[in-house]
Amino acid sequence: MPEFELIAQHFTRPTRHTHLGIGDDAALVSVAEGFELAVSADMLVSGTHFFADADPYQLGWKSLAVNVSDMAAMGALPKWATLAIALPQEYAVWLNEFSKGFFACADTFEIDLIGGDTTRTPIKEGLTISIQIMGEIPKGKAIKRNGAKIGDDIWVSGTLGKAALALRHLLGELIIPPAMLDEHLLALNMPQPRVTLGLALRGIATSCLDISDGILGDLQHILKASQVGAVVKLNALPTSKLIADQLSQSAIQNCLLAGGDDYELCFTAPKNKSGEIEALSQTLNLPLTKIGHITDEPKLQVLDADQQALVLNQLGYNHFQS
Ligand code: ADP
Ligand code: MG
Protein backbone atom coordinates (compact mmCIF):
# COMPACT_ATOMS: atom_id res chain seq x y z
CA MET A 1 0.00 0.00 0.00
CA PRO A 2 1.41 3.46 -0.87
CA GLU A 3 2.40 5.54 2.14
CA PHE A 4 -0.26 8.22 1.72
CA GLU A 5 -3.02 5.59 1.59
CA LEU A 6 -1.65 3.91 4.67
CA ILE A 7 -1.64 7.24 6.53
CA ALA A 8 -5.14 8.07 5.29
CA GLN A 9 -6.47 4.67 6.32
CA HIS A 10 -4.82 4.19 9.68
CA PHE A 11 -3.91 7.57 11.07
CA THR A 12 -6.28 10.22 9.76
CA ARG A 13 -9.19 10.98 12.07
CA PRO A 14 -11.29 14.07 12.79
CA THR A 15 -9.55 16.46 15.18
CA ARG A 16 -10.82 18.39 18.16
CA HIS A 17 -8.42 21.25 18.86
CA THR A 18 -6.48 21.64 15.63
CA HIS A 19 -6.66 24.24 12.81
CA LEU A 20 -4.84 22.05 10.28
CA GLY A 21 -4.08 18.40 10.87
CA ILE A 22 -2.57 15.56 8.83
CA GLY A 23 -2.09 16.15 5.09
CA ASP A 24 -0.05 19.30 4.70
CA ASP A 25 3.66 19.87 5.30
CA ALA A 26 3.01 20.94 8.87
CA ALA A 27 0.09 21.03 11.25
CA LEU A 28 -1.26 24.26 12.74
CA VAL A 29 -2.39 24.61 16.33
CA SER A 30 -2.66 27.49 18.74
CA VAL A 31 -2.23 27.65 22.47
CA ALA A 32 -4.93 29.53 24.37
CA GLU A 33 -4.13 32.99 25.73
CA GLY A 34 -2.40 32.75 29.11
CA PHE A 35 -1.27 29.16 28.59
CA GLU A 36 2.09 27.66 27.72
CA LEU A 37 2.92 24.60 25.63
CA ALA A 38 4.29 21.48 27.37
CA VAL A 39 6.25 19.27 24.95
CA SER A 40 7.70 15.82 25.48
CA ALA A 41 8.78 12.83 23.37
CA ASP A 42 9.23 9.13 24.05
CA MET A 43 10.54 6.48 21.71
CA LEU A 44 9.69 2.77 21.89
CA VAL A 45 12.13 0.38 20.23
CA SER A 46 11.39 -3.27 19.48
CA GLY A 47 13.45 -5.56 21.71
CA THR A 48 14.21 -2.74 24.14
CA HIS A 49 10.81 -1.42 25.17
CA PHE A 50 8.54 -4.19 23.91
CA PHE A 51 8.74 -7.74 22.59
CA ALA A 52 8.78 -8.03 18.79
CA ASP A 53 5.58 -10.08 19.00
CA ALA A 54 3.79 -7.72 21.43
CA ASP A 55 0.04 -7.40 20.92
CA PRO A 56 -0.28 -4.47 18.45
CA TYR A 57 -3.47 -3.04 20.01
CA GLN A 58 -1.89 -2.89 23.44
CA LEU A 59 1.32 -1.51 21.97
CA GLY A 60 -0.67 1.25 20.26
CA TRP A 61 -2.28 2.13 23.58
CA LYS A 62 0.96 2.00 25.52
CA SER A 63 3.01 4.02 23.00
CA LEU A 64 0.70 6.98 23.43
CA ALA A 65 -0.05 6.34 27.13
CA VAL A 66 3.60 6.62 28.21
CA ASN A 67 3.76 9.99 26.48
CA VAL A 68 0.47 11.14 28.01
CA SER A 69 1.93 10.20 31.38
CA ASP A 70 4.62 12.87 30.96
CA MET A 71 1.90 15.48 30.46
CA ALA A 72 0.13 14.23 33.60
CA ALA A 73 3.37 14.56 35.54
CA MET A 74 3.63 18.27 34.63
CA GLY A 75 0.00 19.01 35.39
CA ALA A 76 -0.56 19.62 31.66
CA LEU A 77 -3.66 18.88 29.62
CA PRO A 78 -2.51 16.77 26.65
CA LYS A 79 -3.97 17.93 23.32
CA TRP A 80 -1.76 17.06 20.36
CA ALA A 81 0.56 14.22 19.33
CA THR A 82 2.76 13.33 16.39
CA LEU A 83 3.72 9.78 15.48
CA ALA A 84 6.89 8.79 13.63
CA ILE A 85 7.06 5.12 12.88
CA ALA A 86 9.64 2.86 11.20
CA LEU A 87 7.94 -0.28 9.88
CA PRO A 88 9.84 -3.45 8.97
CA GLN A 89 7.60 -4.68 6.13
CA GLU A 90 4.03 -4.68 4.86
CA TYR A 91 2.39 -4.42 8.26
CA ALA A 92 -1.25 -3.97 7.19
CA VAL A 93 -2.94 -6.15 9.79
CA TRP A 94 -0.53 -5.06 12.46
CA LEU A 95 -1.14 -1.36 11.68
CA ASN A 96 -4.87 -1.87 11.84
CA GLU A 97 -4.66 -3.13 15.42
CA PHE A 98 -1.90 -0.71 16.40
CA SER A 99 -3.88 2.31 15.26
CA LYS A 100 -7.02 1.05 17.05
CA GLY A 101 -5.08 0.86 20.31
CA PHE A 102 -3.42 4.21 19.66
CA PHE A 103 -6.75 5.94 19.02
CA ALA A 104 -8.41 4.20 21.98
CA CYS A 105 -5.90 6.08 24.13
CA ALA A 106 -6.16 9.27 22.03
CA ASP A 107 -9.96 9.26 22.37
CA THR A 108 -9.84 8.55 26.11
CA PHE A 109 -7.73 11.67 26.65
CA GLU A 110 -9.12 13.72 23.73
CA ILE A 111 -5.79 14.01 21.97
CA ASP A 112 -5.49 14.89 18.25
CA LEU A 113 -2.93 13.06 16.11
CA ILE A 114 -1.74 15.98 14.00
CA GLY A 115 1.13 14.55 11.97
CA GLY A 116 4.16 12.34 11.87
CA ASP A 117 6.33 10.36 9.53
CA THR A 118 6.15 6.82 8.15
CA THR A 119 9.27 5.08 6.93
CA ARG A 120 10.37 1.55 6.09
CA THR A 121 13.18 -0.19 7.88
CA PRO A 122 15.02 -3.10 6.24
CA ILE A 123 15.63 -4.61 9.69
CA LYS A 124 13.15 -7.43 10.31
CA GLU A 125 12.58 -6.59 13.96
CA GLY A 126 13.42 -2.91 13.67
CA LEU A 127 9.99 -1.57 14.53
CA THR A 128 10.47 1.84 16.15
CA ILE A 129 7.73 4.13 17.40
CA SER A 130 8.52 7.72 18.23
CA ILE A 131 5.81 9.95 19.64
CA GLN A 132 5.84 13.60 20.55
CA ILE A 133 3.12 14.93 22.78
CA MET A 134 2.07 18.48 23.42
CA GLY A 135 -0.26 19.91 26.02
CA GLU A 136 -1.39 23.13 27.66
CA ILE A 137 -0.67 24.53 31.10
CA PRO A 138 -1.72 27.92 32.46
CA LYS A 139 1.47 30.02 32.48
CA GLY A 140 3.60 29.34 35.56
CA LYS A 141 1.42 26.50 36.85
CA ALA A 142 3.50 23.50 35.69
CA ILE A 143 4.43 21.07 38.48
CA LYS A 144 8.18 20.72 38.15
CA ARG A 145 10.68 18.45 39.87
CA ASN A 146 12.45 21.17 41.78
CA GLY A 147 9.81 22.31 44.26
CA ALA A 148 9.97 19.69 47.04
CA LYS A 149 10.38 21.28 50.49
CA ILE A 150 11.74 19.84 53.75
CA GLY A 151 8.83 18.35 55.72
CA ASP A 152 6.66 17.71 52.63
CA ASP A 153 4.94 14.35 52.43
CA ILE A 154 5.77 12.07 49.50
CA TRP A 155 2.80 10.48 47.75
CA VAL A 156 2.28 7.97 44.96
CA SER A 157 -0.82 7.11 42.96
CA GLY A 158 -2.13 3.61 42.22
CA THR A 159 0.15 0.63 42.82
CA LEU A 160 3.80 0.02 42.03
CA GLY A 161 5.81 -3.00 40.89
CA LYS A 162 3.11 -4.90 39.02
CA ALA A 163 4.40 -4.15 35.52
CA ALA A 164 7.94 -5.13 36.51
CA LEU A 165 6.70 -8.40 38.00
CA ALA A 166 4.76 -9.17 34.81
CA LEU A 167 7.87 -8.52 32.72
CA ARG A 168 9.91 -10.93 34.89
CA HIS A 169 7.14 -13.49 34.36
CA LEU A 170 7.26 -13.06 30.57
CA LEU A 171 11.05 -13.40 30.68
CA GLY A 172 10.64 -16.70 32.57
CA GLU A 173 12.45 -15.42 35.65
CA LEU A 174 9.53 -16.15 37.96
CA ILE A 175 5.96 -17.38 37.77
CA ILE A 176 2.83 -15.39 38.58
CA PRO A 177 -0.05 -17.71 39.60
CA PRO A 178 -2.72 -17.81 36.82
CA ALA A 179 -5.41 -16.17 38.98
CA MET A 180 -3.21 -13.08 39.46
CA LEU A 181 -1.65 -12.91 36.01
CA ASP A 182 -4.17 -10.63 34.25
CA GLU A 183 -3.92 -7.93 36.90
CA HIS A 184 -0.15 -7.78 36.48
CA LEU A 185 -0.06 -8.10 32.68
CA LEU A 186 -2.59 -5.30 32.36
CA ALA A 187 -0.34 -3.01 34.38
CA LEU A 188 2.51 -3.77 31.98
CA ASN A 189 0.59 -3.59 28.70
CA MET A 190 -2.11 -0.99 29.28
CA PRO A 191 -0.74 1.68 31.66
CA GLN A 192 -3.29 4.30 32.71
CA PRO A 193 -1.83 7.81 32.60
CA ARG A 194 -3.00 9.90 35.57
CA VAL A 195 -4.02 13.03 33.67
CA THR A 196 -6.96 14.03 35.89
CA LEU A 197 -4.78 13.64 38.96
CA GLY A 198 -1.99 15.73 37.41
CA LEU A 199 -4.43 18.54 36.61
CA ALA A 200 -5.89 18.43 40.12
CA LEU A 201 -2.43 18.58 41.70
CA ARG A 202 -1.73 22.07 40.30
CA GLY A 203 -1.56 24.30 43.35
CA ILE A 204 -1.34 21.29 45.71
CA ALA A 205 1.85 19.42 44.78
CA THR A 206 5.22 21.10 45.22
CA SER A 207 6.91 18.66 42.81
CA CYS A 208 5.82 15.76 40.64
CA LEU A 209 7.04 13.19 38.12
CA ASP A 210 5.80 10.00 36.57
CA ILE A 211 7.46 6.77 37.66
CA SER A 212 8.82 5.02 34.60
CA ASP A 213 12.09 3.54 35.92
CA GLY A 214 11.11 2.55 39.47
CA ILE A 215 10.28 4.71 42.49
CA LEU A 216 13.82 4.70 43.93
CA GLY A 217 15.52 6.07 40.85
CA ASP A 218 12.75 8.43 39.89
CA LEU A 219 12.33 9.90 43.38
CA GLN A 220 16.07 10.69 43.24
CA HIS A 221 15.33 13.04 40.33
CA ILE A 222 13.03 15.07 42.56
CA LEU A 223 15.55 15.02 45.43
CA LYS A 224 18.38 16.18 43.20
CA ALA A 225 16.36 18.89 41.48
CA SER A 226 14.99 20.13 44.82
CA GLN A 227 18.29 19.68 46.72
CA VAL A 228 16.67 17.72 49.53
CA GLY A 229 16.61 14.13 50.87
CA ALA A 230 13.85 11.67 51.71
CA VAL A 231 12.84 8.85 54.00
CA VAL A 232 10.54 6.26 52.43
CA LYS A 233 8.88 3.33 54.19
CA LEU A 234 9.08 0.08 52.25
CA ASN A 235 5.88 -1.24 53.81
CA ALA A 236 3.97 1.90 52.92
CA LEU A 237 4.52 1.40 49.18
CA PRO A 238 1.20 0.48 47.56
CA THR A 239 1.48 -2.70 45.52
CA SER A 240 -0.33 -5.90 44.60
CA LYS A 241 -1.15 -8.50 47.26
CA LEU A 242 1.18 -10.93 45.51
CA ILE A 243 4.15 -8.57 45.80
CA ALA A 244 3.28 -7.45 49.35
CA ASP A 245 3.13 -11.08 50.50
CA GLN A 246 6.62 -11.85 49.16
CA LEU A 247 8.34 -8.62 50.07
CA SER A 248 11.11 -10.38 52.00
CA GLN A 249 12.54 -11.66 48.69
CA SER A 250 15.04 -9.29 47.16
CA ALA A 251 13.90 -10.01 43.59
CA ILE A 252 10.37 -8.96 44.56
CA GLN A 253 11.64 -5.90 46.41
CA ASN A 254 13.57 -5.05 43.28
CA CYS A 255 10.37 -5.07 41.18
CA LEU A 256 8.69 -2.75 43.66
CA LEU A 257 11.58 -0.33 44.16
CA ALA A 258 13.50 -0.41 40.91
CA GLY A 259 11.23 -2.09 38.35
CA GLY A 260 10.04 0.00 35.44
CA ASP A 261 6.84 0.86 33.63
CA ASP A 262 4.63 1.89 36.55
CA TYR A 263 3.49 5.21 35.04
CA GLU A 264 2.05 6.30 38.35
CA LEU A 265 2.67 9.80 39.69
CA CYS A 266 5.03 10.50 42.57
CA PHE A 267 4.54 13.92 44.10
CA THR A 268 5.35 15.95 47.17
CA ALA A 269 2.96 18.18 49.08
CA PRO A 270 2.92 20.14 52.34
CA LYS A 271 1.46 18.25 55.31
CA ASN A 272 -1.53 20.60 55.48
CA LYS A 273 -2.67 19.40 52.04
CA SER A 274 -3.25 15.82 53.28
CA GLY A 275 -7.01 16.26 53.68
CA GLU A 276 -7.35 17.73 50.21
CA ILE A 277 -5.31 14.88 48.71
CA GLU A 278 -7.35 12.23 50.53
CA ALA A 279 -10.56 13.84 49.26
CA LEU A 280 -9.07 13.85 45.75
CA SER A 281 -8.35 10.14 46.07
CA GLN A 282 -12.04 9.56 46.85
CA THR A 283 -13.26 11.75 43.99
CA LEU A 284 -10.95 10.13 41.45
CA ASN A 285 -11.48 6.64 42.88
CA LEU A 286 -7.71 6.26 42.76
CA PRO A 287 -5.53 5.22 45.70
CA LEU A 288 -3.15 8.01 46.76
CA THR A 289 -0.68 6.79 49.35
CA LYS A 290 1.74 8.66 51.61
CA ILE A 291 5.02 6.76 51.35
CA GLY A 292 7.44 9.00 53.26
CA HIS A 293 8.62 12.55 53.71
CA ILE A 294 11.24 15.03 52.54
CA THR A 295 14.27 15.65 54.79
CA ASP A 296 17.18 18.08 54.83
CA GLU A 297 19.78 15.29 54.73
CA PRO A 298 20.59 15.01 51.03
CA LYS A 299 20.09 11.26 50.58
CA LEU A 300 17.34 8.71 50.11
CA GLN A 301 16.70 6.25 52.92
CA VAL A 302 14.30 3.32 52.61
CA LEU A 303 13.20 1.88 55.96
CA ASP A 304 11.99 -1.71 56.33
CA ALA A 305 9.28 -2.91 58.74
CA ASP A 306 11.78 -2.76 61.64
CA GLN A 307 12.71 0.83 60.79
CA GLN A 308 16.11 -0.38 59.57
CA ALA A 309 17.55 1.38 56.53
CA LEU A 310 17.83 -0.97 53.56
CA VAL A 311 21.37 -1.34 52.29
CA LEU A 312 20.46 -0.43 48.78
CA ASN A 313 23.60 -1.81 47.12
CA GLN A 314 22.89 -5.32 48.46
CA LEU A 315 19.67 -5.25 46.52
CA GLY A 316 21.48 -4.37 43.35
CA TYR A 317 20.97 -0.65 43.61
CA ASN A 318 24.68 0.20 43.44
CA HIS A 319 24.14 3.23 41.32
CA PHE A 320 22.13 4.84 44.07
CA GLN A 321 25.00 4.78 46.56
CA SER A 322 26.40 8.18 47.38
P1 ADP B 1 6.45 14.88 3.91
O1 ADP B 1 6.87 14.29 2.61
O2 ADP B 1 6.21 16.35 3.88
O3 ADP B 1 7.32 14.43 5.07
P2 ADP B 1 4.65 12.79 4.37
O4 ADP B 1 4.25 12.19 3.08
O5 ADP B 1 5.68 12.09 5.21
O6 ADP B 1 5.01 14.31 4.18
O7 ADP B 1 3.37 12.91 5.26
C1 ADP B 1 2.17 13.41 4.76
C2 ADP B 1 1.30 13.86 5.89
O8 ADP B 1 0.99 12.74 6.71
C3 ADP B 1 1.95 14.88 6.80
O9 ADP B 1 0.93 15.77 7.25
C4 ADP B 1 2.46 14.07 7.96
O10 ADP B 1 2.50 14.82 9.15
C5 ADP B 1 1.42 12.95 8.03
N1 ADP B 1 1.95 11.68 8.54
C6 ADP B 1 2.91 10.90 7.99
N2 ADP B 1 3.10 9.77 8.71
C7 ADP B 1 2.26 9.84 9.77
C8 ADP B 1 1.96 9.00 10.87
N3 ADP B 1 2.61 7.85 11.09
N4 ADP B 1 1.02 9.42 11.74
C9 ADP B 1 0.41 10.57 11.57
N5 ADP B 1 0.59 11.41 10.55
C10 ADP B 1 1.51 11.06 9.65
MG1 MG C 1 7.57 12.73 5.92
Coordinates of C-alpha atoms and ligand atoms in Angstrom, one line a residue:
M1 CA 0.0 0.0 0.0
P2 CA 1.4 3.5 -0.9
E3 CA 2.4 5.5 2.1
F4 CA -0.3 8.2 1.7
E5 CA -3.0 5.6 1.6
L6 CA -1.7 3.9 4.7
I7 CA -1.6 7.2 6.5
A8 CA -5.1 8.1 5.3
Q9 CA -6.5 4.7 6.3
H10 CA -4.8 4.2 9.7
F11 CA -3.9 7.6 11.1
T12 CA -6.3 10.2 9.8
R13 CA -9.2 11.0 12.1
P14 CA -11.3 14.1 12.8
T15 CA -9.6 16.5 15.2
R16 CA -10.8 18.4 18.2
H17 CA -8.4 21.2 18.9
T18 CA -6.5 21.6 15.6
H19 CA -6.7 24.2 12.8
L20 CA -4.8 22.0 10.3
G21 CA -4.1 18.4 10.9
I22 CA -2.6 15.6 8.8
G23 CA -2.1 16.1 5.1
D24 CA 0.0 19.3 4.7
D25 CA 3.7 19.9 5.3
A26 CA 3.0 20.9 8.9
A27 CA 0.1 21.0 11.3
L28 CA -1.3 24.3 12.7
V29 CA -2.4 24.6 16.3
S30 CA -2.7 27.5 18.7
V31 CA -2.2 27.7 22.5
A32 CA -4.9 29.5 24.4
E33 CA -4.1 33.0 25.7
G34 CA -2.4 32.7 29.1
F35 CA -1.3 29.2 28.6
E36 CA 2.1 27.7 27.7
L37 CA 2.9 24.6 25.6
A38 CA 4.3 21.5 27.4
V39 CA 6.3 19.3 25.0
S40 CA 7.7 15.8 25.5
A41 CA 8.8 12.8 23.4
D42 CA 9.2 9.1 24.1
M43 CA 10.5 6.5 21.7
L44 CA 9.7 2.8 21.9
V45 CA 12.1 0.4 20.2
S46 CA 11.4 -3.3 19.5
G47 CA 13.5 -5.6 21.7
T48 CA 14.2 -2.7 24.1
H49 CA 10.8 -1.4 25.2
F50 CA 8.5 -4.2 23.9
F51 CA 8.7 -7.7 22.6
A52 CA 8.8 -8.0 18.8
D53 CA 5.6 -10.1 19.0
A54 CA 3.8 -7.7 21.4
D55 CA 0.0 -7.4 20.9
P56 CA -0.3 -4.5 18.4
Y57 CA -3.5 -3.0 20.0
Q58 CA -1.9 -2.9 23.4
L59 CA 1.3 -1.5 22.0
G60 CA -0.7 1.3 20.3
W61 CA -2.3 2.1 23.6
K62 CA 1.0 2.0 25.5
S63 CA 3.0 4.0 23.0
L64 CA 0.7 7.0 23.4
A65 CA 0.0 6.3 27.1
V66 CA 3.6 6.6 28.2
N67 CA 3.8 10.0 26.5
V68 CA 0.5 11.1 28.0
S69 CA 1.9 10.2 31.4
D70 CA 4.6 12.9 31.0
M71 CA 1.9 15.5 30.5
A72 CA 0.1 14.2 33.6
A73 CA 3.4 14.6 35.5
M74 CA 3.6 18.3 34.6
G75 CA 0.0 19.0 35.4
A76 CA -0.6 19.6 31.7
L77 CA -3.7 18.9 29.6
P78 CA -2.5 16.8 26.6
K79 CA -4.0 17.9 23.3
W80 CA -1.8 17.1 20.4
A81 CA 0.6 14.2 19.3
T82 CA 2.8 13.3 16.4
L83 CA 3.7 9.8 15.5
A84 CA 6.9 8.8 13.6
I85 CA 7.1 5.1 12.9
A86 CA 9.6 2.9 11.2
L87 CA 7.9 -0.3 9.9
P88 CA 9.8 -3.4 9.0
Q89 CA 7.6 -4.7 6.1
E90 CA 4.0 -4.7 4.9
Y91 CA 2.4 -4.4 8.3
A92 CA -1.2 -4.0 7.2
V93 CA -2.9 -6.2 9.8
W94 CA -0.5 -5.1 12.5
L95 CA -1.1 -1.4 11.7
N96 CA -4.9 -1.9 11.8
E97 CA -4.7 -3.1 15.4
F98 CA -1.9 -0.7 16.4
S99 CA -3.9 2.3 15.3
K100 CA -7.0 1.0 17.1
G101 CA -5.1 0.9 20.3
F102 CA -3.4 4.2 19.7
F103 CA -6.7 5.9 19.0
A104 CA -8.4 4.2 22.0
C105 CA -5.9 6.1 24.1
A106 CA -6.2 9.3 22.0
D107 CA -10.0 9.3 22.4
T108 CA -9.8 8.5 26.1
F109 CA -7.7 11.7 26.6
E110 CA -9.1 13.7 23.7
I111 CA -5.8 14.0 22.0
D112 CA -5.5 14.9 18.3
L113 CA -2.9 13.1 16.1
I114 CA -1.7 16.0 14.0
G115 CA 1.1 14.6 12.0
G116 CA 4.2 12.3 11.9
D117 CA 6.3 10.4 9.5
T118 CA 6.2 6.8 8.2
T119 CA 9.3 5.1 6.9
R120 CA 10.4 1.6 6.1
T121 CA 13.2 -0.2 7.9
P122 CA 15.0 -3.1 6.2
I123 CA 15.6 -4.6 9.7
K124 CA 13.1 -7.4 10.3
E125 CA 12.6 -6.6 14.0
G126 CA 13.4 -2.9 13.7
L127 CA 10.0 -1.6 14.5
T128 CA 10.5 1.8 16.1
I129 CA 7.7 4.1 17.4
S130 CA 8.5 7.7 18.2
I131 CA 5.8 10.0 19.6
Q132 CA 5.8 13.6 20.6
I133 CA 3.1 14.9 22.8
M134 CA 2.1 18.5 23.4
G135 CA -0.3 19.9 26.0
E136 CA -1.4 23.1 27.7
I137 CA -0.7 24.5 31.1
P138 CA -1.7 27.9 32.5
K139 CA 1.5 30.0 32.5
G140 CA 3.6 29.3 35.6
K141 CA 1.4 26.5 36.8
A142 CA 3.5 23.5 35.7
I143 CA 4.4 21.1 38.5
K144 CA 8.2 20.7 38.1
R145 CA 10.7 18.4 39.9
N146 CA 12.5 21.2 41.8
G147 CA 9.8 22.3 44.3
A148 CA 10.0 19.7 47.0
K149 CA 10.4 21.3 50.5
I150 CA 11.7 19.8 53.7
G151 CA 8.8 18.4 55.7
D152 CA 6.7 17.7 52.6
D153 CA 4.9 14.3 52.4
I154 CA 5.8 12.1 49.5
W155 CA 2.8 10.5 47.8
V156 CA 2.3 8.0 45.0
S157 CA -0.8 7.1 43.0
G158 CA -2.1 3.6 42.2
T159 CA 0.1 0.6 42.8
L160 CA 3.8 0.0 42.0
G161 CA 5.8 -3.0 40.9
K162 CA 3.1 -4.9 39.0
A163 CA 4.4 -4.2 35.5
A164 CA 7.9 -5.1 36.5
L165 CA 6.7 -8.4 38.0
A166 CA 4.8 -9.2 34.8
L167 CA 7.9 -8.5 32.7
R168 CA 9.9 -10.9 34.9
H169 CA 7.1 -13.5 34.4
L170 CA 7.3 -13.1 30.6
L171 CA 11.1 -13.4 30.7
G172 CA 10.6 -16.7 32.6
E173 CA 12.4 -15.4 35.7
L174 CA 9.5 -16.2 38.0
I175 CA 6.0 -17.4 37.8
I176 CA 2.8 -15.4 38.6
P177 CA -0.1 -17.7 39.6
P178 CA -2.7 -17.8 36.8
A179 CA -5.4 -16.2 39.0
M180 CA -3.2 -13.1 39.5
L181 CA -1.7 -12.9 36.0
D182 CA -4.2 -10.6 34.3
E183 CA -3.9 -7.9 36.9
H184 CA -0.1 -7.8 36.5
L185 CA -0.1 -8.1 32.7
L186 CA -2.6 -5.3 32.4
A187 CA -0.3 -3.0 34.4
L188 CA 2.5 -3.8 32.0
N189 CA 0.6 -3.6 28.7
M190 CA -2.1 -1.0 29.3
P191 CA -0.7 1.7 31.7
Q192 CA -3.3 4.3 32.7
P193 CA -1.8 7.8 32.6
R194 CA -3.0 9.9 35.6
V195 CA -4.0 13.0 33.7
T196 CA -7.0 14.0 35.9
L197 CA -4.8 13.6 39.0
G198 CA -2.0 15.7 37.4
L199 CA -4.4 18.5 36.6
A200 CA -5.9 18.4 40.1
L201 CA -2.4 18.6 41.7
R202 CA -1.7 22.1 40.3
G203 CA -1.6 24.3 43.4
I204 CA -1.3 21.3 45.7
A205 CA 1.8 19.4 44.8
T206 CA 5.2 21.1 45.2
S207 CA 6.9 18.7 42.8
C208 CA 5.8 15.8 40.6
L209 CA 7.0 13.2 38.1
D210 CA 5.8 10.0 36.6
I211 CA 7.5 6.8 37.7
S212 CA 8.8 5.0 34.6
D213 CA 12.1 3.5 35.9
G214 CA 11.1 2.6 39.5
I215 CA 10.3 4.7 42.5
L216 CA 13.8 4.7 43.9
G217 CA 15.5 6.1 40.8
D218 CA 12.7 8.4 39.9
L219 CA 12.3 9.9 43.4
Q220 CA 16.1 10.7 43.2
H221 CA 15.3 13.0 40.3
I222 CA 13.0 15.1 42.6
L223 CA 15.5 15.0 45.4
K224 CA 18.4 16.2 43.2
A225 CA 16.4 18.9 41.5
S226 CA 15.0 20.1 44.8
Q227 CA 18.3 19.7 46.7
V228 CA 16.7 17.7 49.5
G229 CA 16.6 14.1 50.9
A230 CA 13.8 11.7 51.7
V231 CA 12.8 8.8 54.0
V232 CA 10.5 6.3 52.4
K233 CA 8.9 3.3 54.2
L234 CA 9.1 0.1 52.3
N235 CA 5.9 -1.2 53.8
A236 CA 4.0 1.9 52.9
L237 CA 4.5 1.4 49.2
P238 CA 1.2 0.5 47.6
T239 CA 1.5 -2.7 45.5
S240 CA -0.3 -5.9 44.6
K241 CA -1.1 -8.5 47.3
L242 CA 1.2 -10.9 45.5
I243 CA 4.1 -8.6 45.8
A244 CA 3.3 -7.4 49.3
D245 CA 3.1 -11.1 50.5
Q246 CA 6.6 -11.8 49.2
L247 CA 8.3 -8.6 50.1
S248 CA 11.1 -10.4 52.0
Q249 CA 12.5 -11.7 48.7
S250 CA 15.0 -9.3 47.2
A251 CA 13.9 -10.0 43.6
I252 CA 10.4 -9.0 44.6
Q253 CA 11.6 -5.9 46.4
N254 CA 13.6 -5.1 43.3
C255 CA 10.4 -5.1 41.2
L256 CA 8.7 -2.7 43.7
L257 CA 11.6 -0.3 44.2
A258 CA 13.5 -0.4 40.9
G259 CA 11.2 -2.1 38.4
G260 CA 10.0 0.0 35.4
D261 CA 6.8 0.9 33.6
D262 CA 4.6 1.9 36.6
Y263 CA 3.5 5.2 35.0
E264 CA 2.1 6.3 38.4
L265 CA 2.7 9.8 39.7
C266 CA 5.0 10.5 42.6
F267 CA 4.5 13.9 44.1
T268 CA 5.4 15.9 47.2
A269 CA 3.0 18.2 49.1
P270 CA 2.9 20.1 52.3
K271 CA 1.5 18.2 55.3
N272 CA -1.5 20.6 55.5
K273 CA -2.7 19.4 52.0
S274 CA -3.3 15.8 53.3
G275 CA -7.0 16.3 53.7
E276 CA -7.4 17.7 50.2
I277 CA -5.3 14.9 48.7
E278 CA -7.3 12.2 50.5
A279 CA -10.6 13.8 49.3
L280 CA -9.1 13.8 45.8
S281 CA -8.3 10.1 46.1
Q282 CA -12.0 9.6 46.8
T283 CA -13.3 11.7 44.0
L284 CA -11.0 10.1 41.4
N285 CA -11.5 6.6 42.9
L286 CA -7.7 6.3 42.8
P287 CA -5.5 5.2 45.7
L288 CA -3.1 8.0 46.8
T289 CA -0.7 6.8 49.4
K290 CA 1.7 8.7 51.6
I291 CA 5.0 6.8 51.4
G292 CA 7.4 9.0 53.3
H293 CA 8.6 12.6 53.7
I294 CA 11.2 15.0 52.5
T295 CA 14.3 15.7 54.8
D296 CA 17.2 18.1 54.8
E297 CA 19.8 15.3 54.7
P298 CA 20.6 15.0 51.0
K299 CA 20.1 11.3 50.6
L300 CA 17.3 8.7 50.1
Q301 CA 16.7 6.3 52.9
V302 CA 14.3 3.3 52.6
L303 CA 13.2 1.9 56.0
D304 CA 12.0 -1.7 56.3
A305 CA 9.3 -2.9 58.7
D306 CA 11.8 -2.8 61.6
Q307 CA 12.7 0.8 60.8
Q308 CA 16.1 -0.4 59.6
A309 CA 17.6 1.4 56.5
L310 CA 17.8 -1.0 53.6
V311 CA 21.4 -1.3 52.3
L312 CA 20.5 -0.4 48.8
N313 CA 23.6 -1.8 47.1
Q314 CA 22.9 -5.3 48.5
L315 CA 19.7 -5.3 46.5
G316 CA 21.5 -4.4 43.3
Y317 CA 21.0 -0.6 43.6
N318 CA 24.7 0.2 43.4
H319 CA 24.1 3.2 41.3
F320 CA 22.1 4.8 44.1
Q321 CA 25.0 4.8 46.6
S322 CA 26.4 8.2 47.4
Ligands
ADP1 P1 6.5 14.9 3.9 O1 6.9 14.3 2.6 O2 6.2 16.4 3.9 O3 7.3 14.4 5.1 P2 4.6 12.8 4.4 O4 4.3 12.2 3.1 O5 5.7 12.1 5.2 O6 5.0 14.3 4.2 O7 3.4 12.9 5.3 C1 2.2 13.4 4.8 C2 1.3 13.9 5.9 O8 1.0 12.7 6.7 C3 1.9 14.9 6.8 O9 0.9 15.8 7.3 C4 2.5 14.1 8.0 O10 2.5 14.8 9.1 C5 1.4 12.9 8.0 N1 1.9 11.7 8.5 C6 2.9 10.9 8.0 N2 3.1 9.8 8.7 C7 2.3 9.8 9.8 C8 2.0 9.0 10.9 N3 2.6 7.9 11.1 N4 1.0 9.4 11.7 C9 0.4 10.6 11.6 N5 0.6 11.4 10.6 C10 1.5 11.1 9.7
MG2 MG 7.6 12.7 5.9

